[in-house]
Coordinates of C-alpha atoms (C1' of nucleotides) in Angstrom, one line a residue:
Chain N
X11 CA 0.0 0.0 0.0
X12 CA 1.1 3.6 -0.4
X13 CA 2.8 4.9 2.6
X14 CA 4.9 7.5 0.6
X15 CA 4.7 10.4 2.3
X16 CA 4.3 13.4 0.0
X17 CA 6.6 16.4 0.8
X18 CA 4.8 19.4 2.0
X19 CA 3.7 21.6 -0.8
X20 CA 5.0 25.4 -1.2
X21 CA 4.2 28.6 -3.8
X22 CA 6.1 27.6 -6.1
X23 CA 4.8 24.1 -6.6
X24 CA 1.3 25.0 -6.5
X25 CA 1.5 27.8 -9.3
X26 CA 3.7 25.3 -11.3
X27 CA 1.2 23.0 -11.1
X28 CA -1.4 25.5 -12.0
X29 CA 0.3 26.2 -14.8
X30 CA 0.6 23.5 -16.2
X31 CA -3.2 22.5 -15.5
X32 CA -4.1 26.1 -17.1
X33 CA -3.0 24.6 -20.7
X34 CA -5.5 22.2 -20.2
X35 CA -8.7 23.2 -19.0
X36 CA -8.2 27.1 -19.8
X37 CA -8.9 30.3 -17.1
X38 CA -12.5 29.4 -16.6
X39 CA -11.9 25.9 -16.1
X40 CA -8.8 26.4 -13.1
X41 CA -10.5 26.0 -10.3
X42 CA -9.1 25.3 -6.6
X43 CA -10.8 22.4 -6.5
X44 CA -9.0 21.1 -9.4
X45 CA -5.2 22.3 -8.3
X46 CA -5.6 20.8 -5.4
X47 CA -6.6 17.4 -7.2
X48 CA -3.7 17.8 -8.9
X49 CA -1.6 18.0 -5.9
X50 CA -3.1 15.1 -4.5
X51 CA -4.6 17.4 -2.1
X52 CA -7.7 19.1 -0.7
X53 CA -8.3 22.8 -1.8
X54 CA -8.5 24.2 1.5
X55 CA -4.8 23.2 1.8
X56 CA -4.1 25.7 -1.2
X57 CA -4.8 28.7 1.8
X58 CA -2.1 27.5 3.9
X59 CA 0.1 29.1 1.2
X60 CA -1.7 31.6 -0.6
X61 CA -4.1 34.3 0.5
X62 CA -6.7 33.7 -2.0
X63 CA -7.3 32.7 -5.7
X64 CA -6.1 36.0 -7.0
X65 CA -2.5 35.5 -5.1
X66 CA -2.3 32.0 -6.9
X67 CA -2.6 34.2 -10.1
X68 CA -0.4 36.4 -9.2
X69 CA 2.3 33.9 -7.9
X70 CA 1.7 32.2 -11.8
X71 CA 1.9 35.3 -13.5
X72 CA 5.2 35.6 -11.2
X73 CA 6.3 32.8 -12.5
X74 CA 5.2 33.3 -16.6
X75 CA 7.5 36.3 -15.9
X76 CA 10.8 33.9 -14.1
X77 CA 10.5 32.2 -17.1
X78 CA 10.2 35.0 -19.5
X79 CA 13.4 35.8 -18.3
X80 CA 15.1 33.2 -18.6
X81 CA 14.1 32.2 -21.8
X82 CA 15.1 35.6 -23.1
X83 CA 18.9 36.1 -23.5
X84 CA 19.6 39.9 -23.3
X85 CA 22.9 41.3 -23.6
X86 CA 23.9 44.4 -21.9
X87 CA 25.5 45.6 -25.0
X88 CA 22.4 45.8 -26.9
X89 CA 21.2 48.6 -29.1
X90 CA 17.7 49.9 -27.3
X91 CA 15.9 48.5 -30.7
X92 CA 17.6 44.7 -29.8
X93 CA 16.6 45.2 -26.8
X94 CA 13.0 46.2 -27.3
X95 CA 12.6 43.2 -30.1
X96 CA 14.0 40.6 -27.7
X97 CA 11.9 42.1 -25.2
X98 CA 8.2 41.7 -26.6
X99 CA 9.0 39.1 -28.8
X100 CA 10.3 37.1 -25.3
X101 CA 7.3 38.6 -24.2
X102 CA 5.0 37.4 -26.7
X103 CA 6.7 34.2 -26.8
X104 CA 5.7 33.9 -22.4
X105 CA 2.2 34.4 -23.2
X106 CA 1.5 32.3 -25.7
X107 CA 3.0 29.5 -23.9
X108 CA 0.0 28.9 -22.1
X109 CA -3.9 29.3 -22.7
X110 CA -5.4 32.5 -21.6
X111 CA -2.0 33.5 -21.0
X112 CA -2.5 37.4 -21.6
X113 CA -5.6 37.6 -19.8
X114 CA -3.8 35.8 -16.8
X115 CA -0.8 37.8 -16.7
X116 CA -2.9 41.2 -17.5
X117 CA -5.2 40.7 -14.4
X118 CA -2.4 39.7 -12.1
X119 CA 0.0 41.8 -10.2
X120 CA 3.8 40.7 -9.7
X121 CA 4.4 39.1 -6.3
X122 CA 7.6 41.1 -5.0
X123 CA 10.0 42.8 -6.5
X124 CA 11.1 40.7 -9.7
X125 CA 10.8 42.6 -12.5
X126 CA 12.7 45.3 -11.2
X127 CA 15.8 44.3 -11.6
X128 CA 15.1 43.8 -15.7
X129 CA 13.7 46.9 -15.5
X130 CA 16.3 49.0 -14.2
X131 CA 18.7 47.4 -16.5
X132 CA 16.9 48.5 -19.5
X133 CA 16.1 51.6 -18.5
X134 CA 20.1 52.3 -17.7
X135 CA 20.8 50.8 -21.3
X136 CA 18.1 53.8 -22.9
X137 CA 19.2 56.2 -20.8
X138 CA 23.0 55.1 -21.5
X139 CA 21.5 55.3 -25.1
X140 CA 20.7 59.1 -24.8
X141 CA 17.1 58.7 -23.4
X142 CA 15.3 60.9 -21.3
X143 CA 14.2 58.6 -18.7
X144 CA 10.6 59.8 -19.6
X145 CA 11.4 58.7 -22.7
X146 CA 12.9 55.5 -21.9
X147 CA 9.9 54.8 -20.1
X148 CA 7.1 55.3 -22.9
X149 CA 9.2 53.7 -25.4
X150 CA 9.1 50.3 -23.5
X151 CA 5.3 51.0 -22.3
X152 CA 4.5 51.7 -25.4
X153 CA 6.3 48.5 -26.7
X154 CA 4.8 46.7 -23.8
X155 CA 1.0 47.5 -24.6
X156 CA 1.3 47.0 -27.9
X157 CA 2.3 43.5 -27.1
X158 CA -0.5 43.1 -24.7
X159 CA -3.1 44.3 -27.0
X160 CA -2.0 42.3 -29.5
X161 CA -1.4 38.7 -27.6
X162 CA -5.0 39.5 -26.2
X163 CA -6.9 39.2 -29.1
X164 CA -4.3 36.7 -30.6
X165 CA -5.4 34.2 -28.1
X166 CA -9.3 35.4 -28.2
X167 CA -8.8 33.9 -32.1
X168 CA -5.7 30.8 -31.3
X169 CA -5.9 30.4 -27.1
X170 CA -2.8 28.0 -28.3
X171 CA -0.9 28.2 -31.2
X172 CA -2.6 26.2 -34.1
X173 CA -5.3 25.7 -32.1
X174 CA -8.5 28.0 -33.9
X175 CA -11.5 28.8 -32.1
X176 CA -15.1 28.4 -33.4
X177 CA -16.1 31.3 -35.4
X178 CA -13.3 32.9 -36.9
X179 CA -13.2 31.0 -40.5
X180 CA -11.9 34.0 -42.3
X181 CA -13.6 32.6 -45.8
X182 CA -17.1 32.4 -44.3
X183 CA -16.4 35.9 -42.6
X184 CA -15.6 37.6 -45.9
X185 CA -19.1 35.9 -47.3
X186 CA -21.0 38.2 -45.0
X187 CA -19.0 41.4 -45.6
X188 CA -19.5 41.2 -49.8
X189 CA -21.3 44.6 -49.3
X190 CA -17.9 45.6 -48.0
X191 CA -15.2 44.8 -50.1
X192 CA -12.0 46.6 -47.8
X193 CA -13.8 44.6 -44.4
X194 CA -14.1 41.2 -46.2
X195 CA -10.6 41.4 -47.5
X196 CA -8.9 42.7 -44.4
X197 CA -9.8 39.7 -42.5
X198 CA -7.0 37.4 -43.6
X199 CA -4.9 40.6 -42.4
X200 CA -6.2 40.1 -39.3
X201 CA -7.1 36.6 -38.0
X202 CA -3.7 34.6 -40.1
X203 CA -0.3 35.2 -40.1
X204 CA -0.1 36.2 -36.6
X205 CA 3.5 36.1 -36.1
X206 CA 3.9 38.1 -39.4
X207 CA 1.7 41.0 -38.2
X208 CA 3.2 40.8 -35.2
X209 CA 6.5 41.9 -36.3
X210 CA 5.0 44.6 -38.8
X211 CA 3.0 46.2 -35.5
X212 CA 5.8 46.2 -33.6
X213 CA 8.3 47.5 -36.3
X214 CA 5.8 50.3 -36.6
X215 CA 6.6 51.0 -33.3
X216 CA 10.0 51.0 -33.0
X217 CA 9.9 53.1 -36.1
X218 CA 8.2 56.0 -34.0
X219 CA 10.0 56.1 -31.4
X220 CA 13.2 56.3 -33.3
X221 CA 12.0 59.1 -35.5
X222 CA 10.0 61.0 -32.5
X223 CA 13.2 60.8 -30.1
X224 CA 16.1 60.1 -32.2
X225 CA 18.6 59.2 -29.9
X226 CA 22.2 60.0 -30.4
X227 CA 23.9 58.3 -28.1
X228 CA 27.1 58.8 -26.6
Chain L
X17 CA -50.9 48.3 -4.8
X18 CA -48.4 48.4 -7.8
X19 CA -50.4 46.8 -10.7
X20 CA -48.3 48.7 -13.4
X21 CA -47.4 46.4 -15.5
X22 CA -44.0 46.1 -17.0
X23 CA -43.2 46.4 -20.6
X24 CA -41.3 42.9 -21.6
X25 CA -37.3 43.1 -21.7
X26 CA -35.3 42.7 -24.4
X27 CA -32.0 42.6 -25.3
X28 CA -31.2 46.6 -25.3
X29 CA -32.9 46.8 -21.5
X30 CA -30.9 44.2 -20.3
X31 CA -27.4 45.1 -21.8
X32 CA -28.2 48.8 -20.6
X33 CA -29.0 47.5 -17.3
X34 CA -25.8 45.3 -16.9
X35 CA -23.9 48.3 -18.1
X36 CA -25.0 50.7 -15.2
X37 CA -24.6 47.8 -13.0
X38 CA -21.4 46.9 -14.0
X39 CA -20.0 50.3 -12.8
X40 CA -21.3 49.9 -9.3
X41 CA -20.2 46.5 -8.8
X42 CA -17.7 45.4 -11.4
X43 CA -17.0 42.4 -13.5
X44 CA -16.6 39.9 -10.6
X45 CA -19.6 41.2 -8.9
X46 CA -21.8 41.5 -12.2
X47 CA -23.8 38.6 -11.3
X48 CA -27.1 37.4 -13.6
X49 CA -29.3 37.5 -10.3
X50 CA -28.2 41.2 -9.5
X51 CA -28.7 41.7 -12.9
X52 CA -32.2 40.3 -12.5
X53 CA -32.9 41.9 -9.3
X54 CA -32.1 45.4 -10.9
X55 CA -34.2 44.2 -14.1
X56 CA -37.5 43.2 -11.6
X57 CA -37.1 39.6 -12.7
X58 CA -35.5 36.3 -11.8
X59 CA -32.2 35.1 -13.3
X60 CA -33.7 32.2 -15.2
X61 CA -35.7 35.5 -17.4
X62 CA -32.4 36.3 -18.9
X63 CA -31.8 33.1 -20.8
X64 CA -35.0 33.9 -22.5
X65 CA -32.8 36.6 -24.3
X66 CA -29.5 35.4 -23.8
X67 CA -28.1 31.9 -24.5
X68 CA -25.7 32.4 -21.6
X69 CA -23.8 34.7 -19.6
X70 CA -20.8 35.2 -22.3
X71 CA -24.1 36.2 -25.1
X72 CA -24.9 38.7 -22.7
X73 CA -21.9 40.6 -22.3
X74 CA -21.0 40.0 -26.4
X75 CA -24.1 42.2 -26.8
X76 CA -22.7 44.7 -23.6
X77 CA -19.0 44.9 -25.2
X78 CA -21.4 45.7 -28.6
X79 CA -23.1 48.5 -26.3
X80 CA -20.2 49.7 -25.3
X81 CA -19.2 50.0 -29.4
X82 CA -22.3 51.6 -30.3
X83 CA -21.7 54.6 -27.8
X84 CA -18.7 55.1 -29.2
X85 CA -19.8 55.5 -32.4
X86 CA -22.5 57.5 -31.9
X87 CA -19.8 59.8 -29.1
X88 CA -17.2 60.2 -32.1
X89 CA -17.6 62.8 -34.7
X90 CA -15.8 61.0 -37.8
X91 CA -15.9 63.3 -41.1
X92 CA -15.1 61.4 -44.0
X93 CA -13.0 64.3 -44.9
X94 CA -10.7 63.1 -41.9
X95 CA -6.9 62.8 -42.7
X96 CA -5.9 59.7 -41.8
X97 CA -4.0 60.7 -39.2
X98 CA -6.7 62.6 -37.6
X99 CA -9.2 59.4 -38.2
X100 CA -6.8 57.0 -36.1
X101 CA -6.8 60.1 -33.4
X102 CA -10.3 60.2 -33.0
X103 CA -11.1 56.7 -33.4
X104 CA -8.6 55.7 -30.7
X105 CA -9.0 58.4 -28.4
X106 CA -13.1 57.6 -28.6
X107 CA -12.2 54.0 -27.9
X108 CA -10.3 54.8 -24.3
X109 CA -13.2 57.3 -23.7
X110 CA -15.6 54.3 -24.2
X111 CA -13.5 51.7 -22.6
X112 CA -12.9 54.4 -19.3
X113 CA -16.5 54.7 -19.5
X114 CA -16.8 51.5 -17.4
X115 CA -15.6 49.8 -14.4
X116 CA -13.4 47.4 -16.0
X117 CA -14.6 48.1 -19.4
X118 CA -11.6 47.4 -21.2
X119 CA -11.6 44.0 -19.5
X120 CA -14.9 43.5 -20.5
X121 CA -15.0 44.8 -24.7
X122 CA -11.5 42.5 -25.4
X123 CA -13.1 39.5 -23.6
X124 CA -16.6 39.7 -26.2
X125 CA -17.4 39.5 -29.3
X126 CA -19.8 41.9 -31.2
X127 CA -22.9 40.5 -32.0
X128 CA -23.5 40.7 -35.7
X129 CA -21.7 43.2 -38.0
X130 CA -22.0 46.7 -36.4
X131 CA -18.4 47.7 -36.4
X132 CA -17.4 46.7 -40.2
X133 CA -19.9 50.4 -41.2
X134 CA -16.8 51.8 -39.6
X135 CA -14.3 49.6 -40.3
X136 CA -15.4 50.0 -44.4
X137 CA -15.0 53.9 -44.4
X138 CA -11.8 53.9 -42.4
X139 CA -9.9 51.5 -44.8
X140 CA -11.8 53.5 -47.8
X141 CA -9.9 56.6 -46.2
X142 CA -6.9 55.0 -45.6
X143 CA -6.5 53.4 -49.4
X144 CA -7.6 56.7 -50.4
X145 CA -4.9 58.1 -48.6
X146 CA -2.0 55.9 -50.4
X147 CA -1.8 53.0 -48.4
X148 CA -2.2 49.8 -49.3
X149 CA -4.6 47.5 -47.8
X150 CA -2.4 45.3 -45.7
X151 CA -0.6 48.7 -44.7
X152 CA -4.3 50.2 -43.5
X153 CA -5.3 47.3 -41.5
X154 CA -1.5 47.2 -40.3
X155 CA -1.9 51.0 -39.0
X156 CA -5.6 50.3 -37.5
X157 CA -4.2 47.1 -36.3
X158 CA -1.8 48.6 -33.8
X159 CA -3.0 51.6 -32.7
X160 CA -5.9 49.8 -31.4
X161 CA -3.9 47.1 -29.6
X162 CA -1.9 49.7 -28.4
X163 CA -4.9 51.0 -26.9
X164 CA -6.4 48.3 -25.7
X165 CA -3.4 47.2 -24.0
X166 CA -2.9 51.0 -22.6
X167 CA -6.5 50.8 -20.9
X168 CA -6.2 47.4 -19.4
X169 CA -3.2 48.3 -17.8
X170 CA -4.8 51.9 -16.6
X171 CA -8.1 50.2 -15.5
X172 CA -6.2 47.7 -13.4
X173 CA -4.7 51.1 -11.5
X174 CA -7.6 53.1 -11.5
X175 CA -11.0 51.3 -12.3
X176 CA -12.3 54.2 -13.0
X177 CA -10.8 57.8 -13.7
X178 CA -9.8 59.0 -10.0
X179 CA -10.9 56.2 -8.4
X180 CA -7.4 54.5 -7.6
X181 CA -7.0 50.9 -6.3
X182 CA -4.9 49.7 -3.6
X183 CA -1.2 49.2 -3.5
X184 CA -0.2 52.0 -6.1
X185 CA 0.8 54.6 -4.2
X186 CA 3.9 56.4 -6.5
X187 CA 5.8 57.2 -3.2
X188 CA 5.4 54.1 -1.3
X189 CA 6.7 51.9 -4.3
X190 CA 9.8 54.5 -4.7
X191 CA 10.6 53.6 -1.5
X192 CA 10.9 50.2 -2.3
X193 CA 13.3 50.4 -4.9
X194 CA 15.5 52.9 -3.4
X195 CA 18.4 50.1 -5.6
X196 CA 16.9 50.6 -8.4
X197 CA 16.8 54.6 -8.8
X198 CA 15.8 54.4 -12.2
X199 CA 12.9 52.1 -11.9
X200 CA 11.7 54.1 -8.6
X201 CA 11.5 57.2 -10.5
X202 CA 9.8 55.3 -13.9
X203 CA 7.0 55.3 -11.3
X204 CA 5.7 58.7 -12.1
X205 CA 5.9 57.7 -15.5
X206 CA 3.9 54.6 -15.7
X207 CA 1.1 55.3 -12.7
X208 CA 0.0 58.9 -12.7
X209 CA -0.8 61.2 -15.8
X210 CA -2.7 58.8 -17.9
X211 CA -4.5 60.9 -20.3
X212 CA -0.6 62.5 -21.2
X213 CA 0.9 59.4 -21.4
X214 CA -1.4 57.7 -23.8
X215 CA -1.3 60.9 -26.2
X216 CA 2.5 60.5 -26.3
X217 CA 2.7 56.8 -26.7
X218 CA -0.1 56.8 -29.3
X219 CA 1.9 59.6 -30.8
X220 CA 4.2 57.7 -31.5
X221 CA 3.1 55.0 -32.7
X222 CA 1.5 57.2 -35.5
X223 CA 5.0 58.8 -36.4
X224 CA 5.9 55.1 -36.9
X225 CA 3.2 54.7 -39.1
X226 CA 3.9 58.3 -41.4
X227 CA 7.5 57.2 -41.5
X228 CA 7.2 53.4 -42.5
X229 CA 4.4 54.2 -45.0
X230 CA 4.8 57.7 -45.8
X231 CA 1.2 58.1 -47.4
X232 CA 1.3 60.6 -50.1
X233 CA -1.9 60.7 -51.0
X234 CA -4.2 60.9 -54.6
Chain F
dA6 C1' 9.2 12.1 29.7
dC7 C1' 6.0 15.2 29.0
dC8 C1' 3.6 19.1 27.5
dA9 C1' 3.3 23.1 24.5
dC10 C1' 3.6 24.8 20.1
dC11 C1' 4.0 25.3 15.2
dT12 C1' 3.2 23.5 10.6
dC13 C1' 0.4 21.7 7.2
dC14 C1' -3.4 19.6 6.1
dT15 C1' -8.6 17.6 6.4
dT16 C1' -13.6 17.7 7.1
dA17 C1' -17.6 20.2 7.0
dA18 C1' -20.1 23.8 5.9
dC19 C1' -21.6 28.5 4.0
dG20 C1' -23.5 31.5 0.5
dC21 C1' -23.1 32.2 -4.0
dT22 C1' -22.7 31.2 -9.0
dG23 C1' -24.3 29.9 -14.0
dT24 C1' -27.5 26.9 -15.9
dT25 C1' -31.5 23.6 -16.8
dA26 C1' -36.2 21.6 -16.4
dA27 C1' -40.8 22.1 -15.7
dG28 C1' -44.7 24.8 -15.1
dT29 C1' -47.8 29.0 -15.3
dG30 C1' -50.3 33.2 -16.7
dC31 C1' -51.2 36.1 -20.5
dC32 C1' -52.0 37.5 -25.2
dT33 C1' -52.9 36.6 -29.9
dG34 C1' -54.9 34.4 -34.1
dG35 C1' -58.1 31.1 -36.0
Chain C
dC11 C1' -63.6 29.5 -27.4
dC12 C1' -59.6 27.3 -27.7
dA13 C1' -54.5 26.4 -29.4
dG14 C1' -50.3 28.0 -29.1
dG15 C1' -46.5 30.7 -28.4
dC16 C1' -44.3 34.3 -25.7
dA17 C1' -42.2 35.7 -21.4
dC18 C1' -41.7 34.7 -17.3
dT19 C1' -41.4 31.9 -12.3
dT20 C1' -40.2 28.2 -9.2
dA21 C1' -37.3 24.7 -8.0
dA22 C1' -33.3 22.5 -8.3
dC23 C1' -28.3 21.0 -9.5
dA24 C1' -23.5 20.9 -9.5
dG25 C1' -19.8 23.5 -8.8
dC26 C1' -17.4 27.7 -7.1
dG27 C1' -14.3 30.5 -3.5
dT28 C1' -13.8 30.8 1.1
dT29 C1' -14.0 30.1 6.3
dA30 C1' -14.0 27.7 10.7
dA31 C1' -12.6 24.1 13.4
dG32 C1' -9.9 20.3 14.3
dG33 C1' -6.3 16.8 14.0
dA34 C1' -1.8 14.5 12.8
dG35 C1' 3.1 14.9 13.1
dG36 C1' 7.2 16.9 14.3
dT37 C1' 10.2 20.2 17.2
dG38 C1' 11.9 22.5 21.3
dG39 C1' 11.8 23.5 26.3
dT40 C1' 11.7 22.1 31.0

DNA sequence: ACCACCTCCTTAACGCTGTTAAGTGCCTGG
DNA sequence: CCAGGCACTTAACAGCGTTAAGGAGGTGGT
């Protein structure tokens, strides 16, 4: 019989866990109830270590962000456009990794201080680049919402990559817009080739900032 | 005693309903018995009008288009640079409109056609203007994600304008990060000053467009 | 050795949620 | 006068987040 004695759980295990059960059954379906299952354990267990449900969240969207960071290799000696493109695109790439993934990471809030130290870093390599700190700052929010918006409805249309949801055939969507030539024919700009668009969006920003603020450097 | 009778819902009632609702209470609170209570009815009433919950606010987000619409002057004599102005800055009026509004419009769909009016004389202007298709919906593409992403993120500090939510005090989180000078003074930058910020990002991401695409125009 | 305490979890329960099934009163057309 | 559909109610269900109370197991103090 099974005497193995689990180890006791902690944060870390819990929102990997969640995580991973996230991909499966999507925002709505993560319940406590179902976490805990997972961890062979009741859900008023899952207290012990977190607050409430929207800690959890946080403590994944914590996590999404660890493993942003990892995943994304950013050298100090980057221009501020590398840096920006390996930024989102690491961004991007975070989000998409799991279903729901922008709505989970939009309506949490970091647990502690980790993004900071990213932050800072960036901001020293704008500033180094002849940015106004001001500046600095909207060029990456700017970036950064962008990439938000953008991963948002992405996953309203794909919640995992390759995976469509009901309703967005762009063929039948085109057969109800024949009154509107332009509308029917912008849908396959729209609802395909996200990872094309992507880049063009994002090259449009980077474009604006470089021509509003020009930096020199030193 | 009350006899009056009441008129029967229908769809319009009920979405304006949820809509005043949903600023008193928010999204998590927005319940289909407080809707009902507010309504005069039970719950079970809605379904005659809704399939579910999710049909319900699909034809809220669709509400919340139509206002926008009808609060945004659009001449067809617009530049395009003044169309993506107004068009934008009507959608974060719309959006700031509601508790959690921005949470609520990128979560729906619209029920039936009643943005692609809009959408057909925008891209009319836009090819008009020089660009090409792709490079229209490109330019409508990510203004509006940069938007959307811009009022999620503002919504999640201040649900609604002035109103501001716990644990974003400017000062408090300075304080914090007293190693990271840079980052403790990006504060100012990313959580007060909304309306200013937004202008500037969303200016820029319109110099991106006028330089990538440099529309000249018939 | 014993008791106190802390950690980590369970059991039981609460009020609430979205949703379905079945039934009921009213209005309209035949 | 009756059939039938519209618009709703009543009742119920499974599941949700969350809280309260309690219990097992280990540690430290006297």
């Amino acid at each position: 019989m099974s005497t193995e004695k689990r180890p006791p759980l902690d944060r870390a295990r819990v929102a990997d866990t969640a995580l991973k059960l996230l991909n499966e059954v999507g925002l709505d379906g993560l319940s406590l109830r179902a976490i805990a299952r997972e961890l062979d354990v009741k859900a008023p267990a899952l207290y012990w270590h977190f607050k409430d449900k929207q800690a959890l969240l946080d403590e994944m969207a914590t996590e999404m962000y660890r493993r942003m960071v990892a995943g994304t290799a950013l050298d100090p000696s980057d221009t501020w456009r590398e840096r920006l493109l390996k930024a989102n695109r690491g961004l991007r790439a975070a989000l998409l990794g799991y279903r729901d993934g922008a709505k989970v990471y939009s309506g949490s809030r970091f647990t502690g201080l980790v993004h900071v130290e990213q932050m800072e870093e960036t901001l020293r390599l704008f500033t180094a680049a002849g940015f106004t700190l001001a500046q600095a700052v909207r060029a990456q929010s700017t970036t950064y919402y962008y990439t938000l918006g953008f991963v948002t409805e992405e996953q309203g249309v794909e919640p995992l990559p390759g995976e469509r949801r009901d309703g967005f055939d762009v063929a039948e969507r085109a057969r109800l817009m024949t009154d509107f030539p332009l509308s029917a024919a912008a849908g396959a700009e729209i609802f395909q080739d996200f990872d094309q668009h992507y880049e063009e969006g994002l090259a449009l920003v980077l474009a604006g900032i470089e021509q509003q603020y020009r930096p020199t450097g030193p």
